Coordinates of C-alpha atoms and ligand atoms in Angstrom, one line a residue:
X878 CA -22.8 5.6 33.9
X879 CA -22.8 4.4 37.1
X880 CA -23.2 1.0 37.9
X881 CA -25.3 -0.7 40.4
X882 CA -23.1 -3.9 42.3
X883 CA -23.4 -7.0 44.2
X884 CA -22.8 -6.8 48.5
X885 CA -21.0 -9.2 49.4
X886 CA -19.6 -10.4 53.0
X887 CA -20.3 -6.5 53.8
X888 CA -18.3 -4.4 51.2
X889 CA -20.3 -3.3 47.6
X890 CA -18.5 -6.2 44.9
X891 CA -17.9 -4.5 41.1
X892 CA -19.3 -7.2 39.0
X893 CA -16.3 -9.7 37.1
X894 CA -18.9 -11.8 35.1
X895 CA -19.0 -9.0 31.6
X896 CA -22.5 -8.3 32.2
X897 CA -24.8 -6.4 32.4
X898 CA -28.3 -4.8 32.3
X899 CA -29.6 -1.7 31.5
X900 CA -31.4 0.2 34.5
X901 CA -33.9 3.4 33.6
X902 CA -35.5 6.4 34.8
X903 CA -39.0 5.1 34.2
X904 CA -40.6 8.9 34.0
X905 CA -37.8 10.2 31.4
X906 CA -36.6 7.4 29.6
X907 CA -33.7 7.5 29.9
X908 CA -30.8 5.0 31.3
X909 CA -29.7 6.0 34.2
X910 CA -27.4 3.0 35.4
X911 CA -25.0 -0.1 33.7
X912 CA -26.4 -3.6 36.5
X913 CA -23.6 -5.8 36.9
X914 CA -25.6 -9.6 36.4
X915 CA -23.8 -12.1 38.5
X916 CA -22.3 -14.9 36.7
X917 CA -22.8 -18.7 38.6
X918 CA -19.3 -18.4 40.0
X919 CA -20.1 -15.0 41.9
X920 CA -23.3 -15.8 42.8
X921 CA -20.8 -18.7 44.4
X922 CA -19.2 -16.7 46.2
X923 CA -21.7 -14.7 47.8
X924 CA -23.6 -18.1 49.1
X925 CA -19.7 -19.7 50.7
X926 CA -19.8 -15.7 52.1
X927 CA -23.1 -16.5 54.2
X928 CA -22.5 -20.6 54.7
X929 CA -18.9 -19.2 56.6
X930 CA -21.4 -16.2 58.3
X931 CA -24.0 -18.8 60.1
X932 CA -21.6 -20.5 62.6
X933 CA -21.4 -17.2 64.2
X934 CA -25.0 -15.8 63.9
X935 CA -26.4 -18.9 64.2
X936 CA -25.2 -19.2 67.7
X937 CA -25.3 -15.2 68.3
X938 CA -28.4 -15.1 71.2
X939 CA -31.4 -14.2 71.1
X940 CA -31.0 -10.7 72.4
X941 CA -28.0 -9.2 70.9
X942 CA -29.6 -10.6 67.0
X943 CA -33.3 -8.4 68.3
X944 CA -31.3 -6.1 69.4
X945 CA -29.4 -5.2 66.6
X946 CA -32.7 -5.9 64.3
X947 CA -34.7 -2.6 66.9
X948 CA -31.3 -0.5 65.2
X949 CA -32.1 -1.7 61.2
X950 CA -35.5 -0.8 61.6
X951 CA -34.8 2.8 63.2
X952 CA -31.6 3.2 60.5
X953 CA -34.2 1.9 57.4
X954 CA -36.8 4.4 59.1
X955 CA -34.2 7.3 59.4
X956 CA -32.7 6.6 56.0
X957 CA -37.3 5.6 54.6
X958 CA -37.1 9.1 52.2
X959 CA -33.6 8.2 50.5
X960 CA -35.1 4.8 50.1
X961 CA -38.2 6.3 48.7
X962 CA -36.5 8.0 46.0
X963 CA -34.4 5.6 44.9
X964 CA -37.7 3.4 44.4
X965 CA -38.9 6.6 42.4
X966 CA -35.9 7.2 40.0
X967 CA -36.0 3.4 38.9
X968 CA -39.4 1.9 39.5
X969 CA -41.1 4.7 39.2
X970 CA -43.7 4.6 41.4
X971 CA -44.8 8.3 43.6
X972 CA -42.8 9.1 46.4
X973 CA -45.6 9.7 48.5
X974 CA -46.9 5.5 47.5
X975 CA -42.5 4.4 47.7
X976 CA -43.3 5.6 51.1
X977 CA -45.4 3.6 51.7
X978 CA -44.0 0.2 50.3
X979 CA -41.2 1.4 53.1
X980 CA -43.7 1.7 55.5
X981 CA -45.4 -1.9 55.0
X982 CA -41.5 -3.0 54.5
X983 CA -40.8 -2.2 57.9
X984 CA -44.0 -3.4 59.6
X985 CA -41.6 -6.7 58.7
X986 CA -38.9 -5.5 60.1
X987 CA -41.1 -4.4 63.5
X988 CA -42.1 -8.4 64.1
X989 CA -38.5 -9.9 63.8
X990 CA -38.3 -7.8 66.0
X991 CA -40.3 -9.7 68.6
X992 CA -38.0 -13.3 67.5
X993 CA -37.0 -13.8 71.2
X994 CA -41.2 -14.4 71.2
X995 CA -41.6 -15.9 67.9
X996 CA -38.9 -18.5 68.4
X997 CA -40.1 -19.9 71.2
X998 CA -41.2 -23.6 71.6
X999 CA -43.4 -25.5 74.6
X1000 CA -42.6 -27.7 77.1
X1001 CA -43.7 -30.3 78.3
X1002 CA -43.2 -31.8 82.7
X1003 CA -42.7 -35.2 83.2
X1004 CA -43.9 -36.6 80.4
X1005 CA -42.8 -39.7 82.2
X1006 CA -41.7 -40.4 84.6
X1007 CA -38.1 -37.6 85.2
X1008 CA -38.4 -37.2 81.7
X1009 CA -39.5 -34.2 80.5
X1010 CA -39.9 -33.2 76.8
X1011 CA -39.5 -29.6 74.2
X1012 CA -39.7 -28.1 71.0
X1013 CA -37.8 -25.9 70.2
X1014 CA -37.3 -24.1 66.3
X1015 CA -34.0 -23.6 64.7
X1016 CA -32.6 -21.9 61.5
X1017 CA -32.3 -23.7 58.3
X1018 CA -28.2 -22.2 57.0
X1019 CA -28.2 -20.2 54.0
X1020 CA -31.2 -19.4 52.9
X1021 CA -31.8 -16.9 49.3
X1022 CA -34.6 -14.1 48.7
X1023 CA -35.2 -13.7 44.7
X1024 CA -37.9 -10.7 44.8
X1025 CA -39.6 -8.7 41.6
X1026 CA -39.5 -5.4 40.7
X1027 CA -42.6 -4.0 41.7
X1028 CA -41.9 -3.6 45.1
X1029 CA -38.5 -3.3 45.8
X1030 CA -37.8 -2.9 49.1
X1031 CA -40.8 -4.1 50.8
X1032 CA -40.1 -7.9 49.0
X1033 CA -36.7 -8.1 50.0
X1034 CA -38.0 -7.2 54.1
X1035 CA -41.1 -9.2 53.6
X1036 CA -38.3 -11.7 53.5
X1037 CA -34.8 -11.3 55.3
X1038 CA -36.6 -9.5 57.8
X1039 CA -37.6 -13.0 59.4
X1040 CA -34.9 -15.6 57.8
X1041 CA -32.5 -13.5 59.9
X1042 CA -33.4 -12.9 62.6
X1043 CA -34.6 -16.5 63.4
X1044 CA -30.2 -16.9 62.8
X1045 CA -29.6 -17.7 58.5
X1046 CA -27.7 -16.0 57.0
X1047 CA -29.4 -14.7 53.6
X1048 CA -28.6 -13.9 49.5
X1049 CA -30.9 -11.4 47.7
X1050 CA -31.4 -11.5 43.8
X1051 CA -33.5 -8.4 43.4
X1052 CA -35.1 -7.4 40.7
X1053 CA -33.2 -6.1 37.5
X1054 CA -35.0 -3.9 36.3
X1055 CA -34.5 -1.6 39.6
X1056 CA -31.6 -3.0 42.1
X1057 CA -31.0 0.2 44.0
X1058 CA -32.8 0.7 46.8
X1059 CA -31.8 -2.9 47.6
X1060 CA -28.1 -2.0 47.8
X1061 CA -28.2 0.8 49.5
X1062 CA -30.5 -1.3 52.3
X1063 CA -27.7 -3.6 52.2
X1064 CA -25.0 -0.5 53.3
X1065 CA -27.9 0.4 55.6
X1066 CA -27.8 -2.5 57.7
X1067 CA -24.5 -3.1 57.7
X1068 CA -24.3 0.5 59.1
X1069 CA -27.3 -0.9 62.3
X1070 CA -24.6 -3.6 63.0
X1071 CA -25.7 -6.3 61.2
X1072 CA -22.4 -8.7 61.1
X1073 CA -20.7 -9.0 57.5
X1074 CA -21.6 -12.1 55.4
X1075 CA -25.4 -12.5 57.0
X1076 CA -27.3 -10.2 54.4
X1077 CA -25.3 -10.1 50.9
X1078 CA -26.6 -9.4 47.1
X1079 CA -26.2 -10.5 44.1
X1080 CA -27.8 -8.6 41.2
X1081 CA -28.6 -10.1 38.1
X1082 CA -31.4 -12.2 35.2
X1083 CA -31.6 -15.7 35.1
X1084 CA -28.0 -16.9 35.5
X1085 CA -28.2 -15.6 38.7
X1086 CA -31.3 -16.9 40.1
X1087 CA -30.7 -21.2 38.0
X1088 CA -26.8 -20.6 40.4
X1089 CA -29.4 -20.2 43.2
X1090 CA -30.8 -22.9 42.3
X1091 CA -28.7 -25.3 42.1
X1092 CA -26.3 -24.3 44.8
X1093 CA -26.1 -27.0 47.7
X1094 CA -25.4 -24.6 50.5
X1095 CA -29.1 -23.4 49.8
X1096 CA -31.4 -24.7 52.0
X1097 CA -34.5 -22.3 51.1
X1098 CA -36.0 -20.2 48.3
X1099 CA -38.3 -17.5 48.7
X1100 CA -39.6 -16.1 45.5
X1101 CA -41.7 -13.3 44.4
X1102 CA -43.0 -12.4 40.4
X1103 CA -44.6 -14.0 38.1
X1104 CA -46.9 -17.3 37.4
X1105 CA -44.7 -18.7 35.0
X1106 CA -41.6 -18.9 36.4
X1107 CA -42.9 -18.9 39.8
X1108 CA -43.7 -22.7 38.8
X1109 CA -41.0 -23.9 36.7
X1110 CA -39.0 -21.8 40.1
X1111 CA -40.2 -23.8 42.3
X1112 CA -40.6 -27.1 40.7
X1113 CA -36.9 -26.8 39.9
X1114 CA -35.6 -25.8 44.1
X1115 CA -37.7 -28.9 44.9
X1116 CA -36.1 -31.3 42.8
X1117 CA -32.8 -30.2 44.8
X1118 CA -34.2 -30.8 48.2
X1119 CA -35.1 -27.1 48.6
X1120 CA -38.0 -25.9 50.1
X1121 CA -39.2 -23.1 48.4
X1122 CA -41.9 -20.5 48.7
X1123 CA -42.8 -19.3 45.5
X1124 CA -46.1 -16.3 45.5
X1125 CA -46.8 -15.6 42.2
X1126 CA -49.8 -13.8 39.9
X1127 CA -52.7 -12.3 40.1
X1128 CA -56.3 -11.2 39.2
X1129 CA -57.9 -9.3 41.5
X1130 CA -61.2 -9.1 41.8
X1131 CA -63.9 -6.5 43.4
X1132 CA -68.0 -7.3 43.6
X1133 CA -69.7 -4.7 43.9
X1134 CA -73.3 -5.7 45.2
X1135 CA -76.4 -3.6 44.0
X1136 CA -76.7 -2.1 47.9
X1137 CA -72.7 -1.0 47.8
X1138 CA -71.7 2.5 49.3
X1139 CA -71.4 3.8 45.3
X1140 CA -68.6 6.5 46.4
X1141 CA -67.3 4.0 48.0
X1142 CA -66.9 0.9 45.9
X1143 CA -65.5 3.7 43.0
X1144 CA -63.9 5.9 45.1
X1145 CA -61.8 2.2 46.1
X1146 CA -61.7 0.6 42.0
X1147 CA -60.4 4.1 40.6
X1148 CA -57.0 4.4 43.7
X1149 CA -56.7 0.3 44.5
X1150 CA -56.8 0.0 40.1
X1151 CA -54.3 2.9 39.8
X1152 CA -51.7 3.1 42.7
X1153 CA -49.0 2.2 41.7
X1154 CA -49.8 2.5 37.8
X1155 CA -51.5 -1.1 38.8
X1156 CA -48.2 -2.8 39.1
X1157 CA -50.0 -3.9 43.0
X1158 CA -50.0 -8.5 43.1
X1159 CA -52.7 -6.6 45.9
X1160 CA -54.0 -4.4 42.3
X1161 CA -58.0 -4.4 41.8
X1162 CA -58.0 -5.5 38.3
X1163 CA -61.6 -6.5 37.5
X1164 CA -65.0 -4.8 39.3
X1165 CA -67.7 -7.2 38.4
X1166 CA -71.1 -5.3 39.1
X1167 CA -73.8 -7.1 40.2
X1168 CA -77.3 -6.3 39.0
X1169 CA -78.5 -2.9 38.4
X1170 CA -75.8 -0.3 40.0
X1171 CA -73.2 -1.5 37.0
X1172 CA -73.9 1.9 35.0
X1173 CA -74.3 4.4 38.0
X1174 CA -71.0 2.7 38.6
X1175 CA -69.3 2.5 35.7
X1176 CA -70.3 6.2 35.1
X1177 CA -68.8 7.5 38.9
X1178 CA -65.5 5.7 38.3
X1179 CA -65.1 7.2 35.1
X1180 CA -65.5 10.8 36.2
X1181 CA -62.9 9.7 39.2
X1182 CA -60.1 8.6 36.7
X1183 CA -60.7 12.4 35.3
X1184 CA -58.9 13.0 38.0
X1185 CA -56.3 11.4 39.1
X1186 CA -53.9 13.3 38.2
X1187 CA -50.8 11.6 36.0
X1188 CA -46.4 13.0 36.6
X1189 CA -42.8 12.4 37.4
X1190 CA -43.2 11.0 41.4
X1191 CA -41.2 13.3 42.7
X1192 CA -43.4 16.4 42.8
X1193 CA -45.6 16.3 45.7
X1194 CA -49.2 16.4 43.0
X1195 CA -47.6 13.4 40.3
X1196 CA -50.9 10.8 42.5
X1197 CA -49.9 8.0 39.3
X1198 CA -46.5 7.6 37.5
X1199 CA -44.7 5.7 34.7
X1200 CA -45.1 2.5 34.3
X1201 CA -41.1 0.4 34.5
X1202 CA -40.4 0.2 31.3
X1203 CA -41.1 0.8 27.7
X1204 CA -41.6 -2.4 26.8
X1205 CA -43.9 -3.4 29.8
X1206 CA -45.5 -0.1 29.4
X1207 CA -46.4 -1.0 25.6
X1208 CA -47.3 -4.6 26.1
X1209 CA -50.1 -2.9 28.7
X1210 CA -51.4 -0.7 25.7
X1211 CA -52.0 -3.5 24.0
X1212 CA -55.2 -4.5 25.6
X1213 CA -56.7 -1.3 24.6
X1214 CA -56.5 -2.6 20.6
X1215 CA -57.8 -6.5 22.2
X1216 CA -60.1 -6.1 24.3
X1217 CA -62.5 -3.5 22.0
X1218 CA -61.3 -5.7 18.8
X1219 CA -63.0 -9.5 21.3
X1220 CA -66.6 -7.1 22.6
X1221 CA -65.0 -4.7 25.1
X1222 CA -66.4 -0.7 26.0
X1223 CA -63.6 1.6 25.6
X1224 CA -64.4 3.8 28.1
X1225 CA -61.3 5.5 28.5
X1226 CA -58.6 5.4 26.9
X1227 CA -55.4 6.3 28.0
X1228 CA -53.0 6.2 25.4
X1229 CA -54.9 9.9 24.4
X1230 CA -53.5 11.6 27.8
X1231 CA -50.4 13.6 26.1
X1232 CA -48.5 12.3 29.2
X1233 CA -48.2 9.0 27.2
X1234 CA -47.1 10.2 24.6
X1235 CA -44.0 12.0 26.3
X1236 CA -41.3 9.9 26.2
X1237 CA -41.1 8.4 29.7
X1238 CA -42.6 5.4 30.0
X1239 CA -46.6 6.6 30.5
X1240 CA -49.6 5.1 30.0
X1241 CA -52.9 6.8 31.1
X1242 CA -55.8 5.6 33.2
X1243 CA -58.2 3.9 31.5
X1244 CA -61.1 1.7 31.7
X1245 CA -62.3 -1.1 29.9
X1246 CA -66.2 -2.3 30.3
X1247 CA -68.5 -5.1 29.2
X1248 CA -65.9 -7.3 29.7
X1249 CA -66.0 -11.7 29.4
X1250 CA -64.1 -14.0 30.8
X1251 CA -62.7 -14.9 27.4
X1252 CA -60.6 -11.9 26.4
X1253 CA -57.8 -11.4 26.6
X1254 CA -57.9 -8.2 29.1
X1255 CA -59.4 -11.3 31.8
X1256 CA -57.7 -13.4 31.1
X1257 CA -54.1 -12.7 31.2
X1258 CA -52.9 -10.7 34.1
X1259 CA -52.3 -7.2 32.8
X1260 CA -50.6 -5.0 35.4
X1261 CA -50.8 -2.0 34.7
X1262 CA -53.3 1.0 34.9
X1263 CA -56.4 -0.3 33.2
X1264 CA -58.7 -1.2 34.8
X1265 CA -61.9 -4.2 33.6
X1266 CA -65.2 -4.2 34.3
X1267 CA -67.8 -7.2 34.3
X1268 CA -71.6 -7.3 34.4
X1269 CA -73.3 -10.3 36.1
X1270 CA -76.9 -10.4 37.7
X1271 CA -76.5 -12.6 40.5
X1272 CA -74.1 -12.8 44.1
X1273 CA -74.0 -16.5 43.0
X1274 CA -72.0 -15.6 39.1
X1275 CA -70.1 -12.9 40.8
X1276 CA -68.4 -16.0 43.3
X1277 CA -67.9 -18.3 39.9
X1278 CA -66.5 -16.1 37.9
X1279 CA -64.4 -15.2 41.2
X1280 CA -63.4 -19.3 41.8
X1281 CA -63.2 -20.2 37.9
X1282 CA -60.4 -17.6 37.6
X1283 CA -57.3 -19.7 38.0
X1284 CA -55.5 -16.6 40.2
X1285 CA -56.3 -16.1 44.2
X1286 CA -54.5 -13.7 45.4
X1287 CA -56.8 -10.4 47.3
X1288 CA -60.2 -10.4 45.9
X1289 CA -62.6 -7.7 47.4
X1290 CA -66.5 -7.1 48.3
X1291 CA -68.3 -4.3 48.4
X1292 CA -71.6 -4.3 50.3
X1293 CA -74.1 -2.6 53.1
X1294 CA -74.7 -6.2 54.1
X1295 CA -72.5 -8.5 56.4
X1296 CA -74.2 -11.5 55.8
X1297 CA -73.2 -11.1 52.0
X1298 CA -70.2 -9.9 53.3
X1299 CA -69.9 -13.0 55.7
X1300 CA -71.2 -15.4 52.9
X1301 CA -68.4 -14.8 50.8
X1302 CA -65.7 -14.9 53.1
X1303 CA -67.1 -18.5 53.0
X1304 CA -67.1 -19.1 49.6
X1305 CA -64.6 -17.2 47.9
X1306 CA -60.8 -18.8 46.5
X1307 CA -58.6 -16.8 47.8
X1308 CA -55.7 -16.0 49.9
X1309 CA -56.9 -12.4 51.3
X1310 CA -60.3 -11.3 51.3
X1311 CA -61.6 -7.9 51.9
X1312 CA -64.8 -6.7 52.6
X1313 CA -65.5 -3.0 52.2
X1314 CA -61.3 -2.7 51.8
X1315 CA -59.4 -3.8 47.9
X1316 CA -56.3 -4.4 48.9
X1317 CA -56.5 -6.7 52.3
X1318 CA -52.6 -6.9 52.3
X1319 CA -52.6 -8.1 56.3
X1320 CA -50.0 -6.2 58.5
X1321 CA -46.9 -7.5 59.4
X1322 CA -48.3 -9.9 62.1
X1323 CA -49.8 -11.8 59.7
X1324 CA -49.0 -13.9 56.8
X1325 CA -49.5 -13.2 53.2
X1326 CA -50.2 -15.2 50.9
X1327 CA -52.6 -16.6 48.3
X1328 CA -54.6 -19.6 47.2
X1329 CA -54.4 -21.5 43.3
X1330 CA -52.0 -20.3 40.6
X1331 CA -50.8 -16.9 42.9
X1332 CA -48.9 -18.8 45.8
X1333 CA -46.8 -22.0 44.6
X1334 CA -45.5 -23.9 47.8
X1335 CA -46.9 -24.1 51.2
X1336 CA -45.9 -21.6 53.1
X1337 CA -47.4 -18.0 53.0
X1338 CA -45.1 -15.5 53.1
X1339 CA -43.9 -12.9 56.5
X1340 CA -45.4 -13.2 59.8
X1341 CA -45.6 -16.0 61.9
X1342 CA -45.7 -18.3 58.3
X1343 CA -42.9 -16.9 57.6
X1344 CA -40.9 -18.1 61.1
X1345 CA -42.2 -21.6 60.5
X1346 CA -40.9 -21.4 56.9
X1347 CA -37.6 -20.1 57.6
X1348 CA -37.0 -23.0 61.3
X1349 CA -37.3 -26.4 61.0
X1350 CA -38.7 -28.0 64.2
X1351 CA -36.4 -30.5 66.3
X1352 CA -38.6 -31.9 69.7
X1353 CA -36.1 -32.9 72.9
X1354 CA -36.5 -35.5 75.3
X1355 CA -34.5 -35.4 78.2
X1356 CA -34.0 -37.5 81.3
X1357 CA -31.4 -34.9 84.4
X1358 CA -30.2 -37.7 86.9
X1359 CA -28.0 -35.5 88.8
X1360 CA -28.7 -31.8 90.0
X1361 CA -26.6 -29.4 87.6
X1362 CA -23.8 -27.7 88.4
X1363 CA -24.2 -23.8 89.9
X1364 CA -22.1 -20.6 90.5
X1365 CA -23.1 -17.9 92.9
X1366 CA -24.1 -14.3 91.6
X1367 CA -25.5 -11.5 93.3
X1368 CA -26.1 -9.2 89.9
X1369 CA -29.0 -8.8 89.3
X1370 CA -29.7 -11.6 86.2
X1371 CA -29.4 -10.5 82.5
X1372 CA -29.9 -11.5 79.0
X1373 CA -26.1 -13.0 77.9
Ligands
LIG775 P1 -40.5 -11.7 37.4 O1 -40.8 -13.2 37.1 O2 -40.5 -11.6 35.6 O3 -40.0 -12.1 37.9 C1 -39.2 -11.8 39.6 C2 -38.1 -12.6 39.6 O4 -38.3 -13.5 39.1 C3 -36.9 -11.4 39.3 O5 -35.9 -11.4 40.1 C4 -36.5 -11.9 37.9 O6 -35.1 -11.3 37.1 C5 -35.7 -12.8 38.4 N1 -36.2 -14.5 36.7 C6 -37.5 -13.5 35.6 N2 -37.6 -14.3 34.9 C7 -36.8 -15.1 35.4 C8 -36.5 -16.7 34.6 N3 -37.1 -17.1 33.5 N4 -36.1 -17.3 35.6 C9 -35.4 -17.3 36.8 N5 -36.3 -16.4 37.2 C10 -35.8 -14.8 36.8 O7 -41.8 -11.0 38.3 P2 -41.9 -9.3 37.8 O8 -42.0 -8.9 36.4 O9 -39.9 -8.7 38.4 O10 -42.5 -8.7 38.8 C11 -44.3 -8.7 38.3 C12 -45.7 -9.8 38.8 O11 -44.8 -10.3 40.2 C13 -46.3 -10.2 38.8 O12 -46.7 -10.9 38.1 C14 -47.2 -10.0 40.3 O13 -47.8 -10.2 40.4 C15 -46.0 -10.5 40.5 N6 -45.9 -10.4 42.4 C16 -46.6 -11.3 43.3 C17 -46.6 -9.9 43.8 C18 -47.7 -11.9 45.3 O14 -46.7 -11.9 46.1 N7 -47.8 -12.6 44.5 C19 -46.7 -9.8 44.8 C20 -45.2 -8.8 44.1 C21 -45.4 -9.3 42.9

């Protein structure tokens, strides 16, 4: 069976630990690859390689680094279809959705191409007589990224684009469930001119993560994954003196006020609830129906659900694919038992979809109505194609529900009332807010991050906060008693 290995120092390096894990095609349920699991020594080797590459990369001029990033953007863009197909083959999301993932990831590379501008500091002339003061930002050294299964290309791009643009060298530990995309990205980075050792990939599980956290050469860790792992990782990284940002789980609410455009709200709930089979940290998992709109909204959502085309994702027609593993599919399906047992109404049961009876990890779209905060289907992050509807009578009840939830990644409001939307934006305890937009993932020149149990650490990821995370500031106070030396050069000034 084909193996998926590490990428260290500009080449694929087969694992030697003797440990590996299965990688499945979720559409067929077949094991298609084995992924090597790195030992502590193999992780150390990758970090040592990144550390050795750091001095030269750090000293590489901003214009050269920007030039390489432009080539990275072009190379990844040229291979976007291939990357999307790799994602579909191991994650299960449909190819059109995977193409969207690659495009949203590339936004971060495009942002990082502007690194000369992004790293500009401030300058104060004559702060004291003959004394100038200025600020600069410098890279940290070796930084690491640990990414989740649900965005095997985009989340790594959230991390490495800014990290390497700022002059750091990078070690990525992708999810062991769908590791092929990151390995291909590593090869394409080398092809685009990223020097050997600047971007490395170690495959593996918890052993690799623990080795990264324990390694004194790693200065900062970006993590994206589930809340329990994020919380533990942030604590461990902080204890070992590393800078850390740990983006975590979510339970995103979509509040629908009685005056909302019903069709727009129902379209949005179905798109954002079932896109990528609900395996998005910004998926809508709870619709909060306020007042009289409840029955009509549930009927409109149900009617649209019947038209969702589920398939293996390779054909242009399918809109939703399988879940990532059999175990995950079964866990998600379990809420269709526990929800009704705890008092919810099962409006649509995705287990009855014929595709759910095949060998792939499919579950049909499912809808639970009359869900309450005490139920497991409300309390847990389901991370699958199960949408819950909570009924409330007033805006105040709706906002209290959203704000009492321990997570605060995204939250959306659907209304025609600008004042109500503005009040929601003011009140809501979430890091990313949508007004008639169900999945408000910020564009690459803003930053992404939730509140409360959706993010541990201070800075949000990518965009301006990403630049801040991957650099540290320095303020220089200078005085020059003599003019500096100069040379005669009649050529048109060029960057060097
Ligand atoms: P996960 O926490 O299981 O795994 C994430 C990464 O951590 C993987 O690389 C995995 O190998 C590693 N890992 C898993 N268990 C570990 C352990 N005990 N110790 C050390 N490392 C461990 O998450 P997942 O299932 O891959 O991804 C889905 C989760 O990620 C969901 O909770 C989702 O909401 C969240 N997510 C959040 C965001 C965000 O931006 N907030 C984005 C995407 C996904």
